[in-house]
PDB file of C-alpha atoms in Angstrom:
ATOM      1  CA  VAL D 968     -15.857  10.422  68.982  1.00 87.00           C
ATOM      2  CA  LEU D 969     -16.777   7.344  71.017  1.00 88.00           C
ATOM      3  CA  VAL D 970     -13.886   5.458  72.625  1.00 90.00           C
ATOM      4  CA  LEU D 971     -15.295   2.005  73.484  1.00 89.00           C
ATOM      5  CA  HIS D 972     -12.994   0.030  75.742  1.00 89.00           C
ATOM      6  CA  SER D 973     -13.292  -3.690  76.300  1.00 88.00           C
ATOM      7  CA  TYR D 974     -11.863  -3.252  79.779  1.00 86.00           C
ATOM      8  CA  ALA D 975     -12.700  -1.221  82.891  1.00 84.00           C
ATOM      9  CA  GLU D 976     -11.755   2.369  83.458  1.00 87.00           C
ATOM     10  CA  ASP D 977      -9.161   1.607  86.150  1.00 85.00           C
ATOM     11  CA  VAL D 978      -6.996  -0.805  84.072  1.00 80.00           C
ATOM     12  CA  SER D 979      -3.568   0.827  83.687  1.00 75.00           C
ATOM     13  CA  PHE D 980      -3.479   0.445  79.915  1.00 75.00           C
ATOM     14  CA  VAL D 981      -6.899   2.087  79.622  1.00 81.00           C
ATOM     15  CA  VAL D 982      -5.805   5.031  81.792  1.00 82.00           C
ATOM     16  CA  ASP D 983      -2.651   5.497  79.713  1.00 78.00           C
ATOM     17  CA  PHE D 984      -4.551   5.132  76.448  1.00 80.00           C
ATOM     18  CA  ASN D 985      -7.156   7.742  77.453  1.00 82.00           C
ATOM     19  CA  THR D 986      -4.467  10.192  78.554  1.00 81.00           C
ATOM     20  CA  ALA D 987      -2.591   9.818  75.267  1.00 76.00           C
ATOM     21  CA  PHE D 988      -5.794  10.134  73.288  1.00 77.00           C
ATOM     22  CA  GLN D 989      -6.849  13.311  75.110  1.00 77.00           C
ATOM     23  CA  ASN D 990      -3.388  14.827  74.690  1.00 73.00           C
ATOM     24  CA  THR D 991      -3.462  14.101  70.978  1.00 70.00           C
ATOM     25  CA  PHE D 992      -6.721  15.928  70.382  1.00 69.00           C
ATOM     26  CA  ARG D 993      -6.138  19.141  72.278  1.00 67.00           C
ATOM     27  CA  HIS D 994      -6.366  22.623  70.773  1.00 61.00           C
ATOM     28  CA  PRO D 995      -7.085  23.463  67.965  1.00 61.00           C
ATOM     29  CA  PHE D 996      -9.096  20.284  67.395  1.00 62.00           C
ATOM     30  CA  ASN D 997     -11.363  19.742  70.407  1.00 66.00           C
ATOM     31  CA  PRO D 998     -13.812  16.959  69.595  1.00 75.00           C
ATOM     32  CA  ILE D 999     -16.532  15.816  71.931  1.00 82.00           C
ATOM     33  CA  ILE D1000     -15.214  12.551  73.302  1.00 86.00           C
ATOM     34  CA  TYR D1001     -17.347   9.921  74.992  1.00 90.00           C
ATOM     35  CA  TYR D1002     -15.716   7.051  76.861  1.00 91.00           C
ATOM     36  CA  SER D1003     -17.421   3.774  77.614  1.00 93.00           C
ATOM     37  CA  TYR D1004     -16.072   0.706  79.370  1.00 93.00           C
ATOM     38  CA  MET D1005     -17.422  -2.814  78.821  1.00 95.00           C
ATOM     39  CA  ASN D1006     -15.384  -4.324  81.735  1.00 92.00           C
ATOM     40  CA  THR D1007     -15.032  -7.691  79.979  1.00 90.00           C
ATOM     41  CA  LEU D1008     -11.634  -8.386  81.564  1.00 82.00           C
ATOM     42  CA  ASN D1009     -13.324  -8.804  84.941  1.00 83.00           C
ATOM     43  CA  LYS D1010     -16.633 -10.247  83.735  1.00 87.00           C
ATOM     44  CA  GLN D1011     -15.877 -12.851  81.069  1.00 85.00           C
ATOM     45  CA  THR D1012     -19.104 -14.778  80.605  1.00 93.00           C
ATOM     46  CA  THR D1013     -20.662 -14.757  77.166  1.00 95.00           C
ATOM     47  CA  ARG D1014     -23.937 -13.629  78.681  1.00 96.00           C
ATOM     48  CA  TYR D1015     -22.286 -10.580  80.258  1.00 96.00           C
ATOM     49  CA  LYS D1016     -20.364  -9.724  77.078  1.00 96.00           C
ATOM     50  CA  ASN D1017     -23.543  -9.947  74.990  1.00 97.00           C
ATOM     51  CA  ARG D1018     -25.356  -7.634  77.394  1.00 97.00           C
ATOM     52  CA  ALA D1019     -22.430  -5.175  77.472  1.00 96.00           C
ATOM     53  CA  GLY D1020     -22.335  -5.241  73.671  1.00 96.00           C
ATOM     54  CA  GLN D1021     -26.071  -4.504  73.431  1.00 97.00           C
ATOM     55  CA  GLU D1022     -25.702  -1.611  75.828  1.00 96.00           C
ATOM     56  CA  ALA D1023     -22.812  -0.254  73.739  1.00 96.00           C
ATOM     57  CA  ILE D1024     -24.903  -0.527  70.557  1.00 97.00           C
ATOM     58  CA  GLN D1025     -27.763   1.362  72.245  1.00 97.00           C
ATOM     59  CA  MET D1026     -25.317   4.088  73.267  1.00 96.00           C
ATOM     60  CA  ILE D1027     -23.924   4.308  69.720  1.00 96.00           C
ATOM     61  CA  GLU D1028     -27.454   4.683  68.350  1.00 96.00           C
ATOM     62  CA  ARG D1029     -28.189   7.366  70.933  1.00 96.00           C
ATOM     63  CA  ILE D1030     -25.098   9.545  70.555  1.00 95.00           C
ATOM     64  CA  ARG D1031     -24.438   8.834  66.819  1.00 94.00           C
ATOM     65  CA  PRO D1032     -20.658   9.368  66.837  1.00 94.00           C
ATOM     66  CA  ASP D1033     -18.764  10.215  63.661  1.00 91.00           C
ATOM     67  CA  ILE D1034     -15.912   7.968  64.820  1.00 91.00           C
ATOM     68  CA  ILE D1035     -15.908   4.835  66.997  1.00 94.00           C
ATOM     69  CA  LEU D1036     -12.582   3.743  68.421  1.00 92.00           C
ATOM     70  CA  GLY D1037     -12.890   0.081  69.416  1.00 93.00           C
ATOM     71  CA  VAL D1038     -10.153  -0.778  71.916  1.00 91.00           C
ATOM     72  CA  PHE D1039      -9.398  -4.493  72.172  1.00 90.00           C
ATOM     73  CA  THR D1040     -11.251  -7.447  70.767  1.00 92.00           C
ATOM     74  CA  ASP D1041     -14.399  -7.593  72.894  1.00 94.00           C
ATOM     75  CA  ALA D1042     -15.438  -4.029  72.031  1.00 95.00           C
ATOM     76  CA  ASN D1043     -15.114  -4.870  68.345  1.00 96.00           C
ATOM     77  CA  GLU D1044     -16.705  -8.318  68.599  1.00 96.00           C
ATOM     78  CA  TYR D1045     -19.735  -7.422  70.663  1.00 97.00           C
ATOM     79  CA  ALA D1046     -20.515  -3.943  69.334  1.00 97.00           C
ATOM     80  CA  VAL D1047     -18.318  -2.028  66.897  1.00 97.00           C
ATOM     81  CA  HIS D1048     -18.300  -4.524  64.011  1.00 97.00           C
ATOM     82  CA  ASN D1049     -22.034  -3.883  63.580  1.00 97.00           C
ATOM     83  CA  TYR D1050     -21.123  -0.555  61.991  1.00 97.00           C
ATOM     84  CA  ILE D1051     -18.932  -1.772  59.137  1.00 97.00           C
ATOM     85  CA  ASN D1052     -19.710   0.105  55.899  1.00 97.00           C
ATOM     86  CA  HIS D1053     -21.926   2.560  57.790  1.00 97.00           C
ATOM     87  CA  PRO D1054     -22.181   5.716  55.688  1.00 95.00           C
ATOM     88  CA  HIS D1055     -21.736   8.151  58.585  1.00 94.00           C
ATOM     89  CA  ILE D1056     -19.471   6.346  61.059  1.00 94.00           C
ATOM     90  CA  GLN D1057     -15.733   5.692  60.759  1.00 92.00           C
ATOM     91  CA  ILE D1058     -14.291   2.800  62.744  1.00 93.00           C
ATOM     92  CA  VAL D1059     -10.795   2.713  64.196  1.00 91.00           C
ATOM     93  CA  TYR D1060      -9.778  -0.488  65.971  1.00 90.00           C
ATOM     94  CA  ASN D1061      -6.903  -1.479  68.224  1.00 86.00           C
ATOM     95  CA  MET D1062      -6.888  -5.186  69.018  1.00 87.00           C
ATOM     96  CA  LYS D1063      -4.917  -8.400  68.773  1.00 82.00           C
ATOM     97  CA  SER D1064      -7.471 -10.259  66.663  1.00 86.00           C
ATOM     98  CA  ASP D1065      -7.310 -10.568  62.900  1.00 88.00           C
ATOM     99  CA  PRO D1066      -9.391  -7.762  61.329  1.00 92.00           C
ATOM    100  CA  ALA D1067     -10.786 -10.246  58.820  1.00 94.00           C
ATOM    101  CA  ARG D1068     -12.618 -11.906  61.721  1.00 94.00           C
ATOM    102  CA  PHE D1069     -14.986  -8.931  61.732  1.00 95.00           C
ATOM    103  CA  LYS D1070     -14.827  -8.311  57.946  1.00 96.00           C
ATOM    104  CA  TYR D1071     -12.840  -5.124  58.680  1.00 95.00           C
ATOM    105  CA  ASP D1072     -10.408  -6.013  55.882  1.00 93.00           C
ATOM    106  CA  THR D1073     -13.066  -5.429  53.231  1.00 95.00           C
ATOM    107  CA  ALA D1074     -15.028  -2.626  54.901  1.00 96.00           C
ATOM    108  CA  THR D1075     -15.001   0.908  53.450  1.00 93.00           C
ATOM    109  CA  ASN D1076     -15.019   2.735  56.781  1.00 93.00           C
ATOM    110  CA  VAL D1077     -12.460   0.865  58.888  1.00 93.00           C
ATOM    111  CA  GLN D1078      -8.824   1.448  59.826  1.00 90.00           C
ATOM    112  CA  GLY D1079      -6.776   0.231  62.731  1.00 87.00           C
ATOM    113  CA  THR D1080      -3.852  -1.473  64.316  1.00 83.00           C
ATOM    114  CA  ARG D1081      -3.189  -4.874  65.792  1.00 79.00           C
ATOM    115  CA  GLY D1082      -1.538  -4.734  69.221  1.00 70.00           C
ATOM    116  CA  ARG D1083       0.797  -7.702  69.345  1.00 62.00           C
ATOM    117  CA  PRO D1084       4.078  -7.965  71.166  1.00 62.00           C
ATOM    118  CA  ALA D1085       7.101  -7.902  68.895  1.00 70.00           C
ATOM    119  CA  LEU D1086       8.561 -11.184  70.088  1.00 80.00           C
ATOM    120  CA  LYS D1087      11.327 -11.272  67.494  1.00 80.00           C
ATOM    121  CA  ASP D1088      12.533  -7.898  68.803  1.00 75.00           C
ATOM    122  CA  LEU D1089      12.237  -9.124  72.403  1.00 79.00           C
ATOM    123  CA  ASN D1090      14.243 -12.219  71.463  1.00 83.00           C
ATOM    124  CA  ASP D1091      17.010 -10.073  69.930  1.00 82.00           C
ATOM    125  CA  ILE D1092      17.121  -7.692  72.898  1.00 78.00           C
ATOM    126  CA  LEU D1093      17.397 -10.531  75.410  1.00 81.00           C
ATOM    127  CA  LEU D1094      20.266 -12.065  73.417  1.00 81.00           C
ATOM    128  CA  LEU D1095      22.078  -8.727  73.245  1.00 78.00           C
ATOM    129  CA  ALA D1096      21.587  -8.103  76.951  1.00 75.00           C
ATOM    130  CA  ASN D1097      22.831 -11.576  77.958  1.00 75.00           C
ATOM    131  CA  PRO D1098      25.406 -12.689  75.388  1.00 74.00           C
ATOM    132  CA  LYS D1099      27.416 -15.060  77.607  1.00 76.00           C
ATOM    133  CA  ARG D1100      24.850 -17.169  79.351  1.00 75.00           C
ATOM    134  CA  PRO D1101      21.876 -19.336  78.429  1.00 82.00           C
ATOM    135  CA  ILE D1102      18.605 -17.503  78.599  1.00 87.00           C
ATOM    136  CA  ARG D1103      15.539 -19.162  80.055  1.00 88.00           C
ATOM    137  CA  ILE D1104      12.208 -17.363  80.240  1.00 89.00           C
ATOM    138  CA  ALA D1105       8.800 -18.176  81.683  1.00 89.00           C
ATOM    139  CA  HIS D1106       5.420 -16.494  81.530  1.00 87.00           C
ATOM    140  CA  ILE D1107       3.166 -16.013  84.521  1.00 86.00           C
ATOM    141  CA  GLY D1108      -0.257 -14.435  84.015  1.00 83.00           C
ATOM    142  CA  ASP D1109      -3.850 -14.367  85.132  1.00 80.00           C
ATOM    143  CA  LEU D1110      -6.751 -16.212  83.510  1.00 79.00           C
ATOM    144  CA  SER D1111      -8.160 -13.233  81.594  1.00 74.00           C
ATOM    145  CA  ALA D1112      -8.954 -13.706  77.913  1.00 69.00           C
ATOM    146  CA  SER D1113      -6.250 -11.255  76.829  1.00 69.00           C
ATOM    147  CA  VAL D1114      -3.551 -13.012  78.865  1.00 78.00           C
ATOM    148  CA  ARG D1115      -4.628 -16.407  77.506  1.00 78.00           C
ATOM    149  CA  LEU D1116      -4.186 -14.978  73.963  1.00 75.00           C
ATOM    150  CA  TYR D1117      -0.690 -13.724  74.887  1.00 77.00           C
ATOM    151  CA  ASP D1118       0.046 -17.091  76.435  1.00 84.00           C
ATOM    152  CA  LYS D1119      -0.688 -18.874  73.170  1.00 84.00           C
ATOM    153  CA  PHE D1120       1.288 -16.254  71.275  1.00 81.00           C
ATOM    154  CA  LEU D1121       4.287 -16.760  73.586  1.00 87.00           C
ATOM    155  CA  THR D1122       4.181 -20.560  73.632  1.00 88.00           C
ATOM    156  CA  ASP D1123       3.721 -20.832  69.821  1.00 89.00           C
ATOM    157  CA  HIS D1124       6.596 -18.450  69.094  1.00 88.00           C
ATOM    158  CA  GLU D1125       9.822 -19.986  67.754  1.00 90.00           C
ATOM    159  CA  TRP D1126      12.359 -18.609  70.218  1.00 90.00           C
ATOM    160  CA  LYS D1127      15.913 -18.335  68.843  1.00 90.00           C
ATOM    161  CA  ASP D1128      18.664 -19.385  71.307  1.00 89.00           C
ATOM    162  CA  ILE D1129      16.278 -18.902  74.209  1.00 90.00           C
ATOM    163  CA  LEU D1130      14.580 -21.639  76.207  1.00 91.00           C
ATOM    164  CA  PHE D1131      10.926 -20.913  76.879  1.00 91.00           C
ATOM    165  CA  VAL D1132      10.583 -22.913  80.098  1.00 92.00           C
ATOM    166  CA  ASP D1133       6.903 -22.716  80.987  1.00 90.00           C
ATOM    167  CA  SER D1134       3.783 -20.684  81.058  1.00 89.00           C
ATOM    168  CA  ILE D1135       1.694 -20.609  84.209  1.00 88.00           C
ATOM    169  CA  LEU D1136      -1.765 -19.037  84.445  1.00 87.00           C
ATOM    170  CA  VAL D1137      -3.186 -18.410  87.918  1.00 86.00           C
ATOM    171  CA  ASP D1138      -6.496 -17.266  89.415  1.00 80.00           C
ATOM    172  CA  ASN D1139      -4.833 -14.450  91.334  1.00 69.00           C
ATOM    173  CA  PHE D1140      -1.510 -13.209  92.546  1.00 60.00           C
ATOM    174  CA  PRO D1141      -0.493 -13.169  96.231  1.00 58.00           C
TER     175      PRO D1141
END
């Protein structure tokens, strides 16, 4: 099994994901698991992403995994999608992007999940938690590609009885 992450090894989500994945596949099923990190959250140029994708493809050709788990969009866009309909490789994706973007929806060897926040549920929870006062929310995030996607998702959402005040994206936090 190859777990190909878009992000770096020290990103909290990646650490938690790897821990959960390892705990899931303990005894009696002990597969050989390779982990690779493209680090595209920190290095966002197209040139870097193309190079990271080519290195991932070379690794896939070298280790020939039975399963590739593509975590987040960049891993799928720059490497994993090249293996759709491969006769000996199964693809599992976890990303926010539409699977049709990579032709995953028609592939014979692909399954996966889209990781999107459940904003309707968040809306309902906020209303339950604060029934007597107006609710105003704002979003503050960094300039990473994933946060920009969330930013669009948040600003496009039709909030019910909640005022979405603003979304601010910054280079870094103090």
